[in-house]
Amino acid sequence: MFKRAYSTAASQLLKTPLYDLHVSLGGDMVEFAGYAMPVLYKGQSHIESHLWTRSHAGLFDVSHMLQQKINGDDVIPFLEKVTPSDLKALGQWSSQLSVLLNENGGIVDDTMVTKHEDDKHFYIVTNAGTRAKDLAFFKEMSKGYDVNFEHVDTTLLALQGPSASSVLQKFTNTDLSKIYFGNATYIKIPSFNNAELHLARGGYTGEDGFEISIPNNVAVELTHALLEDPELKPIGLAARDSLRLEAGMCLYGHDLNDNTTPVEASLAWVVSKSRRTPDATFNGASKILAQLADRKLVKQQRIGFQMKGPAAREGCEIFDFEDKSKKIGTVTSGSASPSLEGRVNIGQAYIDRGYHKSGTKVLINIRNKFREAVVAKQPFIQPKLLQKAIILNNV
């Protein structure tokens, strides 16, 4: 998944505003989505980085992600075309995980959409590896709509872990305990000339935390200051991948792609109930709604699995437990699980319907040897998110 950035091509890789800081901290830089990014830091193993984030707090540079503001009179009609979520019902300064859909109902990308002041002002984050495709998609799909896209050129950090809130609270007068999972706001940092940061409570690890958009002119100094807290360590891509896998999160281009519908991806919940109507206007609505009504139309769907022995990596083939000649699926992500007891390995895969239920035993071919695995519910760990007692938005 990651390629070392030591070749002559390394100089051609894009760099985030924190590149020099990563190097100074002993970051092992690799190529990821066209960027030079840290996979590990000196003195920290993958397992140590992973467990530190689960027990304290980890800081991830995610500035390679594409951040945009979408404004205009037709923002809601446009978003209702490209996503299946009810973003009109989304509360002000609230965020919704959703997907962008092509006209066949395939997933162009997964995305986090945040409503700002009203139905005319949204902030949207998509993946770095799909930047060119997403920009072309937005340009094509927005034809005929009164919408404007504004690139947000800031440093984006993910602060994740049980100590995330206490670390950040030292820098702002905003009461972070009043900002719940799925909420967003702007906060000011008095010690940095009242720099204004966009803050969204959420993340990619299953832990409490924030995604923080920071003006580039204070990003390096503020990151340095945050990392002075003994509860916080910089964490690289290796642990980010195993953390998201434990949390049951998808990695686009691996667990999701243009040919996969939300139903096939076990993301039916992103299709809001209010949008499951015969006159639904979102891309691929007829196909997706038909699959929701009759799951027999779904040939394969995304599942989680657990196993012991070597980890099953992307591309490993899955077979019927009783019939090794019958291929039933393919692994899309796999890793050791540092958080689960018993040296368990976990993964995601697409598997034939009928084998998708939790507890189903299967065989996975790893380096020409069949290994026993069992289909398991996701997420693999209990999420630790700061939520209100009542969920207000219909998702």
PDB file of C-alpha atoms in Angstrom, residues 10-267:
ATOM      1  CA  ALA A  10      10.559  11.472  -4.420  1.00  0.00           C
ATOM      2  CA  SER A  11      11.387  15.074  -5.277  1.00  0.00           C
ATOM      3  CA  GLN A  12       8.314  15.145  -7.519  1.00  0.00           C
ATOM      4  CA  LEU A  13       5.943  14.143  -4.721  1.00  0.00           C
ATOM      5  CA  LEU A  14       3.658  16.780  -3.269  1.00  0.00           C
ATOM      6  CA  LYS A  15       4.380  17.923   0.280  1.00  0.00           C
ATOM      7  CA  THR A  16       2.061  19.109   3.008  1.00  0.00           C
ATOM      8  CA  PRO A  17       2.934  22.257   4.999  1.00  0.00           C
ATOM      9  CA  LEU A  18       4.187  19.958   7.775  1.00  0.00           C
ATOM     10  CA  TYR A  19       6.664  18.007   5.632  1.00  0.00           C
ATOM     11  CA  ASP A  20       9.812  19.486   7.237  1.00  0.00           C
ATOM     12  CA  LEU A  21       8.316  18.927  10.685  1.00  0.00           C
ATOM     13  CA  HIS A  22       7.706  15.260   9.901  1.00  0.00           C
ATOM     14  CA  VAL A  23      11.330  14.862   8.804  1.00  0.00           C
ATOM     15  CA  SER A  24      12.615  16.620  11.930  1.00  0.00           C
ATOM     16  CA  LEU A  25      10.522  14.259  14.080  1.00  0.00           C
ATOM     17  CA  GLY A  26      12.071  11.226  12.394  1.00  0.00           C
ATOM     18  CA  GLY A  27       9.196  10.488  10.058  1.00  0.00           C
ATOM     19  CA  ASP A  28       9.782   7.598   7.659  1.00  0.00           C
ATOM     20  CA  MET A  29       8.449   9.255   4.502  1.00  0.00           C
ATOM     21  CA  VAL A  30       6.586   7.218   1.891  1.00  0.00           C
ATOM     22  CA  GLU A  31       4.517   7.908  -1.203  1.00  0.00           C
ATOM     23  CA  PHE A  32       0.784   8.007  -0.567  1.00  0.00           C
ATOM     24  CA  ALA A  33      -1.769   9.473  -2.991  1.00  0.00           C
ATOM     25  CA  GLY A  34       0.987  11.457  -4.690  1.00  0.00           C
ATOM     26  CA  TYR A  35       2.254  12.967  -1.421  1.00  0.00           C
ATOM     27  CA  ALA A  36       5.296  12.314   0.735  1.00  0.00           C
ATOM     28  CA  MET A  37       3.733  11.234   4.022  1.00  0.00           C
ATOM     29  CA  PRO A  38       5.050   9.705   7.272  1.00  0.00           C
ATOM     30  CA  VAL A  39       4.277   6.015   7.707  1.00  0.00           C
ATOM     31  CA  LEU A  40       6.098   5.709  11.067  1.00  0.00           C
ATOM     32  CA  TYR A  41       8.187   7.927  13.337  1.00  0.00           C
ATOM     33  CA  LYS A  42      11.582   7.104  14.763  1.00  0.00           C
ATOM     34  CA  GLY A  43      11.365   5.331  18.106  1.00  0.00           C
ATOM     35  CA  GLN A  44       7.765   4.177  17.574  1.00  0.00           C
ATOM     36  CA  SER A  45       6.705   0.845  16.173  1.00  0.00           C
ATOM     37  CA  HIS A  46       3.426   0.428  14.342  1.00  0.00           C
ATOM     38  CA  ILE A  47       1.917  -1.396  17.334  1.00  0.00           C
ATOM     39  CA  GLU A  48       3.122   1.243  19.812  1.00  0.00           C
ATOM     40  CA  SER A  49       1.712   4.047  17.674  1.00  0.00           C
ATOM     41  CA  HIS A  50      -1.630   2.270  17.345  1.00  0.00           C
ATOM     42  CA  LEU A  51      -2.007   1.517  21.065  1.00  0.00           C
ATOM     43  CA  TRP A  52      -0.851   5.011  22.070  1.00  0.00           C
ATOM     44  CA  THR A  53      -3.700   6.496  20.034  1.00  0.00           C
ATOM     45  CA  ARG A  54      -6.196   4.130  21.670  1.00  0.00           C
ATOM     46  CA  SER A  55      -4.978   4.963  25.199  1.00  0.00           C
ATOM     47  CA  HIS A  56      -3.747   8.582  24.927  1.00  0.00           C
ATOM     48  CA  ALA A  57      -3.866  10.736  21.770  1.00  0.00           C
ATOM     49  CA  GLY A  58      -2.340  10.679  18.311  1.00  0.00           C
ATOM     50  CA  LEU A  59      -1.849  13.502  15.827  1.00  0.00           C
ATOM     51  CA  PHE A  60      -2.183  12.721  12.108  1.00  0.00           C
ATOM     52  CA  ASP A  61      -1.363  15.007   9.202  1.00  0.00           C
ATOM     53  CA  VAL A  62      -4.244  14.642   6.730  1.00  0.00           C
ATOM     54  CA  SER A  63      -3.537  17.815   4.776  1.00  0.00           C
ATOM     55  CA  HIS A  64      -3.407  15.804   1.573  1.00  0.00           C
ATOM     56  CA  MET A  65      -7.210  15.529   1.706  1.00  0.00           C
ATOM     57  CA  LEU A  66      -9.222  17.792  -0.610  1.00  0.00           C
ATOM     58  CA  GLN A  67     -11.124  20.480   1.302  1.00  0.00           C
ATOM     59  CA  GLN A  68     -13.721  22.635  -0.444  1.00  0.00           C
ATOM     60  CA  LYS A  69     -16.469  25.090   0.410  1.00  0.00           C
ATOM     61  CA  ILE A  70     -19.617  24.814  -1.726  1.00  0.00           C
ATOM     62  CA  ASN A  71     -21.856  27.879  -1.875  1.00  0.00           C
ATOM     63  CA  GLY A  72     -24.843  28.985  -3.938  1.00  0.00           C
ATOM     64  CA  ASP A  73     -28.620  28.917  -4.289  1.00  0.00           C
ATOM     65  CA  ASP A  74     -28.650  25.356  -5.676  1.00  0.00           C
ATOM     66  CA  VAL A  75     -26.348  23.639  -3.197  1.00  0.00           C
ATOM     67  CA  ILE A  76     -29.088  21.397  -1.785  1.00  0.00           C
ATOM     68  CA  PRO A  77     -30.456  20.280  -5.196  1.00  0.00           C
ATOM     69  CA  PHE A  78     -26.884  19.633  -6.348  1.00  0.00           C
ATOM     70  CA  LEU A  79     -25.990  17.609  -3.241  1.00  0.00           C
ATOM     71  CA  GLU A  80     -29.261  15.698  -3.530  1.00  0.00           C
ATOM     72  CA  LYS A  81     -28.147  14.652  -7.011  1.00  0.00           C
ATOM     73  CA  VAL A  82     -24.655  13.425  -6.084  1.00  0.00           C
ATOM     74  CA  THR A  83     -25.327  11.976  -2.611  1.00  0.00           C
ATOM     75  CA  PRO A  84     -28.162   9.817  -1.198  1.00  0.00           C
ATOM     76  CA  SER A  85     -28.168  11.597   2.176  1.00  0.00           C
ATOM     77  CA  ASP A  86     -30.756  14.094   3.395  1.00  0.00           C
ATOM     78  CA  LEU A  87     -28.451  17.075   3.756  1.00  0.00           C
ATOM     79  CA  LYS A  88     -31.348  19.530   3.859  1.00  0.00           C
ATOM     80  CA  ALA A  89     -32.365  17.974   7.177  1.00  0.00           C
ATOM     81  CA  LEU A  90     -28.801  18.229   8.482  1.00  0.00           C
ATOM     82  CA  GLY A  91     -28.571  20.724  11.333  1.00  0.00           C
ATOM     83  CA  GLN A  92     -26.460  23.860  11.064  1.00  0.00           C
ATOM     84  CA  TRP A  93     -22.821  23.219  11.973  1.00  0.00           C
ATOM     85  CA  SER A  94     -23.371  19.480  11.732  1.00  0.00           C
ATOM     86  CA  SER A  95     -21.465  16.903   9.671  1.00  0.00           C
ATOM     87  CA  GLN A  96     -22.602  13.808   7.793  1.00  0.00           C
ATOM     88  CA  LEU A  97     -20.508  10.977   6.395  1.00  0.00           C
ATOM     89  CA  SER A  98     -21.833  10.207   2.929  1.00  0.00           C
ATOM     90  CA  VAL A  99     -20.787   9.034  -0.536  1.00  0.00           C
ATOM     91  CA  LEU A 100     -20.616  10.632  -3.972  1.00  0.00           C
ATOM     92  CA  LEU A 101     -22.488   8.596  -6.560  1.00  0.00           C
ATOM     93  CA  ASN A 102     -22.080   8.248 -10.305  1.00  0.00           C
ATOM     94  CA  GLU A 103     -25.084   7.779 -12.579  1.00  0.00           C
ATOM     95  CA  ASN A 104     -24.904   3.989 -12.181  1.00  0.00           C
ATOM     96  CA  GLY A 105     -25.031   4.225  -8.384  1.00  0.00           C
ATOM     97  CA  GLY A 106     -21.325   3.455  -7.984  1.00  0.00           C
ATOM     98  CA  ILE A 107     -19.312   5.214  -5.304  1.00  0.00           C
ATOM     99  CA  VAL A 108     -17.082   7.929  -6.760  1.00  0.00           C
ATOM    100  CA  ASP A 109     -15.686   8.690  -3.307  1.00  0.00           C
ATOM    101  CA  ASP A 110     -16.664   8.729   0.331  1.00  0.00           C
ATOM    102  CA  THR A 111     -16.968  12.191   1.817  1.00  0.00           C
ATOM    103  CA  MET A 112     -17.635  14.222   4.948  1.00  0.00           C
ATOM    104  CA  VAL A 113     -20.185  16.988   4.367  1.00  0.00           C
ATOM    105  CA  THR A 114     -20.699  19.811   6.881  1.00  0.00           C
ATOM    106  CA  LYS A 115     -23.483  22.367   6.781  1.00  0.00           C
ATOM    107  CA  HIS A 116     -22.372  25.826   7.868  1.00  0.00           C
ATOM    108  CA  GLU A 117     -24.723  28.811   8.218  1.00  0.00           C
ATOM    109  CA  ASP A 118     -27.616  27.564   6.063  1.00  0.00           C
ATOM    110  CA  ASP A 119     -28.587  25.456   3.057  1.00  0.00           C
ATOM    111  CA  LYS A 120     -26.389  27.594   0.811  1.00  0.00           C
ATOM    112  CA  HIS A 121     -23.087  27.067   2.610  1.00  0.00           C
ATOM    113  CA  PHE A 122     -21.367  23.695   2.989  1.00  0.00           C
ATOM    114  CA  TYR A 123     -17.850  22.421   3.639  1.00  0.00           C
ATOM    115  CA  ILE A 124     -16.866  19.101   2.087  1.00  0.00           C
ATOM    116  CA  VAL A 125     -13.779  16.893   2.459  1.00  0.00           C
ATOM    117  CA  THR A 126     -12.854  14.150  -0.026  1.00  0.00           C
ATOM    118  CA  ASN A 127      -9.859  11.868  -0.512  1.00  0.00           C
ATOM    119  CA  ALA A 128      -6.443  12.869  -1.814  1.00  0.00           C
ATOM    120  CA  GLY A 129      -6.049   9.871  -4.097  1.00  0.00           C
ATOM    121  CA  THR A 130      -9.241  10.793  -5.950  1.00  0.00           C
ATOM    122  CA  ARG A 131      -8.597  14.546  -6.125  1.00  0.00           C
ATOM    123  CA  ALA A 132      -8.474  14.853  -9.940  1.00  0.00           C
ATOM    124  CA  LYS A 133     -11.430  12.509 -10.417  1.00  0.00           C
ATOM    125  CA  ASP A 134     -13.513  14.285  -7.769  1.00  0.00           C
ATOM    126  CA  LEU A 135     -12.817  17.739  -9.192  1.00  0.00           C
ATOM    127  CA  ALA A 136     -13.829  16.567 -12.668  1.00  0.00           C
ATOM    128  CA  PHE A 137     -16.928  14.899 -11.186  1.00  0.00           C
ATOM    129  CA  PHE A 138     -17.997  18.070  -9.369  1.00  0.00           C
ATOM    130  CA  LYS A 139     -17.439  20.161 -12.495  1.00  0.00           C
ATOM    131  CA  GLU A 140     -19.521  17.859 -14.662  1.00  0.00           C
ATOM    132  CA  MET A 141     -22.318  17.219 -12.164  1.00  0.00           C
ATOM    133  CA  SER A 142     -22.718  20.905 -11.222  1.00  0.00           C
ATOM    134  CA  LYS A 143     -23.537  22.025 -14.768  1.00  0.00           C
ATOM    135  CA  GLY A 144     -26.845  23.864 -14.701  1.00  0.00           C
ATOM    136  CA  TYR A 145     -26.726  24.430 -10.932  1.00  0.00           C
ATOM    137  CA  ASP A 146     -25.999  27.699  -9.140  1.00  0.00           C
ATOM    138  CA  VAL A 147     -23.089  26.401  -7.085  1.00  0.00           C
ATOM    139  CA  ASN A 148     -19.553  27.652  -6.549  1.00  0.00           C
ATOM    140  CA  PHE A 149     -16.570  25.652  -5.322  1.00  0.00           C
ATOM    141  CA  GLU A 150     -13.829  27.270  -3.253  1.00  0.00           C
ATOM    142  CA  HIS A 151     -10.648  25.329  -2.524  1.00  0.00           C
ATOM    143  CA  VAL A 152      -9.691  25.494   1.162  1.00  0.00           C
ATOM    144  CA  ASP A 153      -5.895  25.762   1.345  1.00  0.00           C
ATOM    145  CA  THR A 154      -5.168  24.948   4.976  1.00  0.00           C
ATOM    146  CA  THR A 155      -3.340  22.349   7.040  1.00  0.00           C
ATOM    147  CA  LEU A 156      -5.682  19.578   8.138  1.00  0.00           C
ATOM    148  CA  LEU A 157      -4.901  17.614  11.294  1.00  0.00           C
ATOM    149  CA  ALA A 158      -6.716  14.682  12.878  1.00  0.00           C
ATOM    150  CA  LEU A 159      -6.348  14.705  16.668  1.00  0.00           C
ATOM    151  CA  GLN A 160      -7.605  11.327  17.887  1.00  0.00           C
ATOM    152  CA  GLY A 161      -7.768   9.442  21.164  1.00  0.00           C
ATOM    153  CA  PRO A 162      -9.236   9.663  24.683  1.00  0.00           C
ATOM    154  CA  SER A 163      -6.937  12.584  25.586  1.00  0.00           C
ATOM    155  CA  ALA A 164      -7.654  14.541  22.391  1.00  0.00           C
ATOM    156  CA  SER A 165     -10.110  16.953  23.978  1.00  0.00           C
ATOM    157  CA  SER A 166      -7.947  17.711  27.030  1.00  0.00           C
ATOM    158  CA  VAL A 167      -4.920  18.382  24.806  1.00  0.00           C
ATOM    159  CA  LEU A 168      -6.779  20.827  22.556  1.00  0.00           C
ATOM    160  CA  GLN A 169      -8.760  22.475  25.359  1.00  0.00           C
ATOM    161  CA  LYS A 170      -5.564  24.075  26.673  1.00  0.00           C
ATOM    162  CA  PHE A 171      -5.363  26.198  23.517  1.00  0.00           C
ATOM    163  CA  THR A 172      -8.903  27.567  23.239  1.00  0.00           C
ATOM    164  CA  ASN A 173     -11.560  29.237  25.371  1.00  0.00           C
ATOM    165  CA  THR A 174     -14.314  27.371  23.513  1.00  0.00           C
ATOM    166  CA  ASP A 175     -15.841  24.702  25.751  1.00  0.00           C
ATOM    167  CA  LEU A 176     -15.081  21.558  23.749  1.00  0.00           C
ATOM    168  CA  SER A 177     -17.379  19.455  25.951  1.00  0.00           C
ATOM    169  CA  LYS A 178     -20.316  21.219  24.276  1.00  0.00           C
ATOM    170  CA  ILE A 179     -19.188  20.094  20.805  1.00  0.00           C
ATOM    171  CA  TYR A 180     -20.473  16.574  20.173  1.00  0.00           C
ATOM    172  CA  PHE A 181     -19.644  13.940  17.585  1.00  0.00           C
ATOM    173  CA  GLY A 182     -20.910  15.234  14.242  1.00  0.00           C
ATOM    174  CA  ASN A 183     -20.741  18.890  15.304  1.00  0.00           C
ATOM    175  CA  ALA A 184     -18.521  21.533  13.713  1.00  0.00           C
ATOM    176  CA  THR A 185     -17.591  25.107  14.568  1.00  0.00           C
ATOM    177  CA  TYR A 186     -14.832  27.693  14.348  1.00  0.00           C
ATOM    178  CA  ILE A 187     -12.584  28.147  17.369  1.00  0.00           C
ATOM    179  CA  LYS A 188      -9.922  30.737  18.124  1.00  0.00           C
ATOM    180  CA  ILE A 189      -6.459  30.133  19.542  1.00  0.00           C
ATOM    181  CA  PRO A 190      -5.569  33.169  21.735  1.00  0.00           C
ATOM    182  CA  SER A 191      -1.865  32.272  22.050  1.00  0.00           C
ATOM    183  CA  PHE A 192      -1.527  32.340  18.240  1.00  0.00           C
ATOM    184  CA  ASN A 193      -2.948  35.808  17.559  1.00  0.00           C
ATOM    185  CA  ASN A 194      -6.508  34.477  17.792  1.00  0.00           C
ATOM    186  CA  ALA A 195      -5.965  32.264  14.771  1.00  0.00           C
ATOM    187  CA  GLU A 196      -9.312  30.852  13.637  1.00  0.00           C
ATOM    188  CA  LEU A 197      -9.553  27.079  13.116  1.00  0.00           C
ATOM    189  CA  HIS A 198     -12.354  25.035  11.597  1.00  0.00           C
ATOM    190  CA  LEU A 199     -13.105  22.207  14.029  1.00  0.00           C
ATOM    191  CA  ALA A 200     -15.201  19.073  13.421  1.00  0.00           C
ATOM    192  CA  ARG A 201     -15.659  16.444  16.112  1.00  0.00           C
ATOM    193  CA  GLY A 202     -15.143  13.048  14.532  1.00  0.00           C
ATOM    194  CA  GLY A 203     -12.448  11.064  12.784  1.00  0.00           C
ATOM    195  CA  TYR A 204     -11.301   7.833  11.219  1.00  0.00           C
ATOM    196  CA  THR A 205     -10.201   5.776  14.230  1.00  0.00           C
ATOM    197  CA  GLY A 206     -13.303   5.006  16.307  1.00  0.00           C
ATOM    198  CA  GLU A 207     -11.877   7.196  19.076  1.00  0.00           C
ATOM    199  CA  ASP A 208     -13.081  10.573  20.263  1.00  0.00           C
ATOM    200  CA  GLY A 209     -11.297  13.398  18.527  1.00  0.00           C
ATOM    201  CA  PHE A 210     -11.321  16.208  16.012  1.00  0.00           C
ATOM    202  CA  GLU A 211     -10.396  17.120  12.480  1.00  0.00           C
ATOM    203  CA  ILE A 212      -8.866  20.587  12.569  1.00  0.00           C
ATOM    204  CA  SER A 213      -8.343  22.892   9.594  1.00  0.00           C
ATOM    205  CA  ILE A 214      -5.540  25.330  10.463  1.00  0.00           C
ATOM    206  CA  PRO A 215      -4.313  28.419   8.554  1.00  0.00           C
ATOM    207  CA  ASN A 216      -0.964  27.542   7.012  1.00  0.00           C
ATOM    208  CA  ASN A 217       0.809  30.550   8.507  1.00  0.00           C
ATOM    209  CA  VAL A 218       0.442  29.151  12.050  1.00  0.00           C
ATOM    210  CA  ALA A 219       0.220  25.428  11.291  1.00  0.00           C
ATOM    211  CA  VAL A 220       3.840  24.439  11.985  1.00  0.00           C
ATOM    212  CA  GLU A 221       4.129  26.441  15.204  1.00  0.00           C
ATOM    213  CA  LEU A 222       0.755  25.276  16.516  1.00  0.00           C
ATOM    214  CA  THR A 223       1.541  21.639  15.703  1.00  0.00           C
ATOM    215  CA  HIS A 224       4.840  21.989  17.576  1.00  0.00           C
ATOM    216  CA  ALA A 225       2.963  23.445  20.555  1.00  0.00           C
ATOM    217  CA  LEU A 226       0.362  20.669  20.552  1.00  0.00           C
ATOM    218  CA  LEU A 227       3.080  18.009  20.483  1.00  0.00           C
ATOM    219  CA  GLU A 228       4.667  19.436  23.644  1.00  0.00           C
ATOM    220  CA  ASP A 229       1.819  17.792  25.561  1.00  0.00           C
ATOM    221  CA  PRO A 230       3.105  14.439  26.903  1.00  0.00           C
ATOM    222  CA  GLU A 231      -0.279  12.845  26.097  1.00  0.00           C
ATOM    223  CA  LEU A 232       0.174  13.475  22.379  1.00  0.00           C
ATOM    224  CA  LYS A 233       2.426  11.813  19.814  1.00  0.00           C
ATOM    225  CA  PRO A 234       2.654  12.160  16.029  1.00  0.00           C
ATOM    226  CA  ILE A 235       1.273   9.061  14.328  1.00  0.00           C
ATOM    227  CA  GLY A 236       1.846   7.859  10.775  1.00  0.00           C
ATOM    228  CA  LEU A 237      -0.039   6.045   8.041  1.00  0.00           C
ATOM    229  CA  ALA A 238       0.649   2.510   9.292  1.00  0.00           C
ATOM    230  CA  ALA A 239      -1.279   2.973  12.526  1.00  0.00           C
ATOM    231  CA  ARG A 240      -3.898   5.110  10.810  1.00  0.00           C
ATOM    232  CA  ASP A 241      -4.695   2.144   8.575  1.00  0.00           C
ATOM    233  CA  SER A 242      -4.992  -0.430  11.372  1.00  0.00           C
ATOM    234  CA  LEU A 243      -6.982   2.009  13.529  1.00  0.00           C
ATOM    235  CA  ARG A 244      -9.515   2.676  10.772  1.00  0.00           C
ATOM    236  CA  LEU A 245      -9.763  -1.041  10.028  1.00  0.00           C
ATOM    237  CA  GLU A 246     -10.587  -1.841  13.652  1.00  0.00           C
ATOM    238  CA  ALA A 247     -13.205   0.927  13.499  1.00  0.00           C
ATOM    239  CA  GLY A 248     -14.775  -0.671  10.412  1.00  0.00           C
ATOM    240  CA  MET A 249     -13.958   2.324   8.207  1.00  0.00           C
ATOM    241  CA  CYS A 250     -13.461   1.953   4.458  1.00  0.00           C
ATOM    242  CA  LEU A 251     -10.413   2.966   2.433  1.00  0.00           C
ATOM    243  CA  TYR A 252     -11.427   4.256  -0.974  1.00  0.00           C
ATOM    244  CA  GLY A 253      -9.844   2.444  -3.897  1.00  0.00           C
ATOM    245  CA  HIS A 254      -9.621  -0.701  -1.791  1.00  0.00           C
ATOM    246  CA  ASP A 255     -12.932  -1.275   0.042  1.00  0.00           C
ATOM    247  CA  LEU A 256     -14.943   1.090  -2.186  1.00  0.00           C
ATOM    248  CA  ASN A 257     -14.858   1.888  -5.895  1.00  0.00           C
ATOM    249  CA  ASP A 258     -16.855   3.297  -8.824  1.00  0.00           C
ATOM    250  CA  ASN A 259     -18.621  -0.010  -9.463  1.00  0.00           C
ATOM    251  CA  THR A 260     -19.801  -0.587  -5.901  1.00  0.00           C
ATOM    252  CA  THR A 261     -23.135   0.715  -4.625  1.00  0.00           C
ATOM    253  CA  PRO A 262     -23.707   1.777  -0.998  1.00  0.00           C
ATOM    254  CA  VAL A 263     -25.845  -1.334  -0.459  1.00  0.00           C
ATOM    255  CA  GLU A 264     -23.113  -3.641  -1.749  1.00  0.00           C
ATOM    256  CA  ALA A 265     -20.620  -1.751   0.429  1.00  0.00           C
ATOM    257  CA  SER A 266     -22.791  -2.330   3.542  1.00  0.00           C
ATOM    258  CA  LEU A 267     -23.296   1.431   3.741  1.00  0.00           C
TER     259      LEU A 267
END
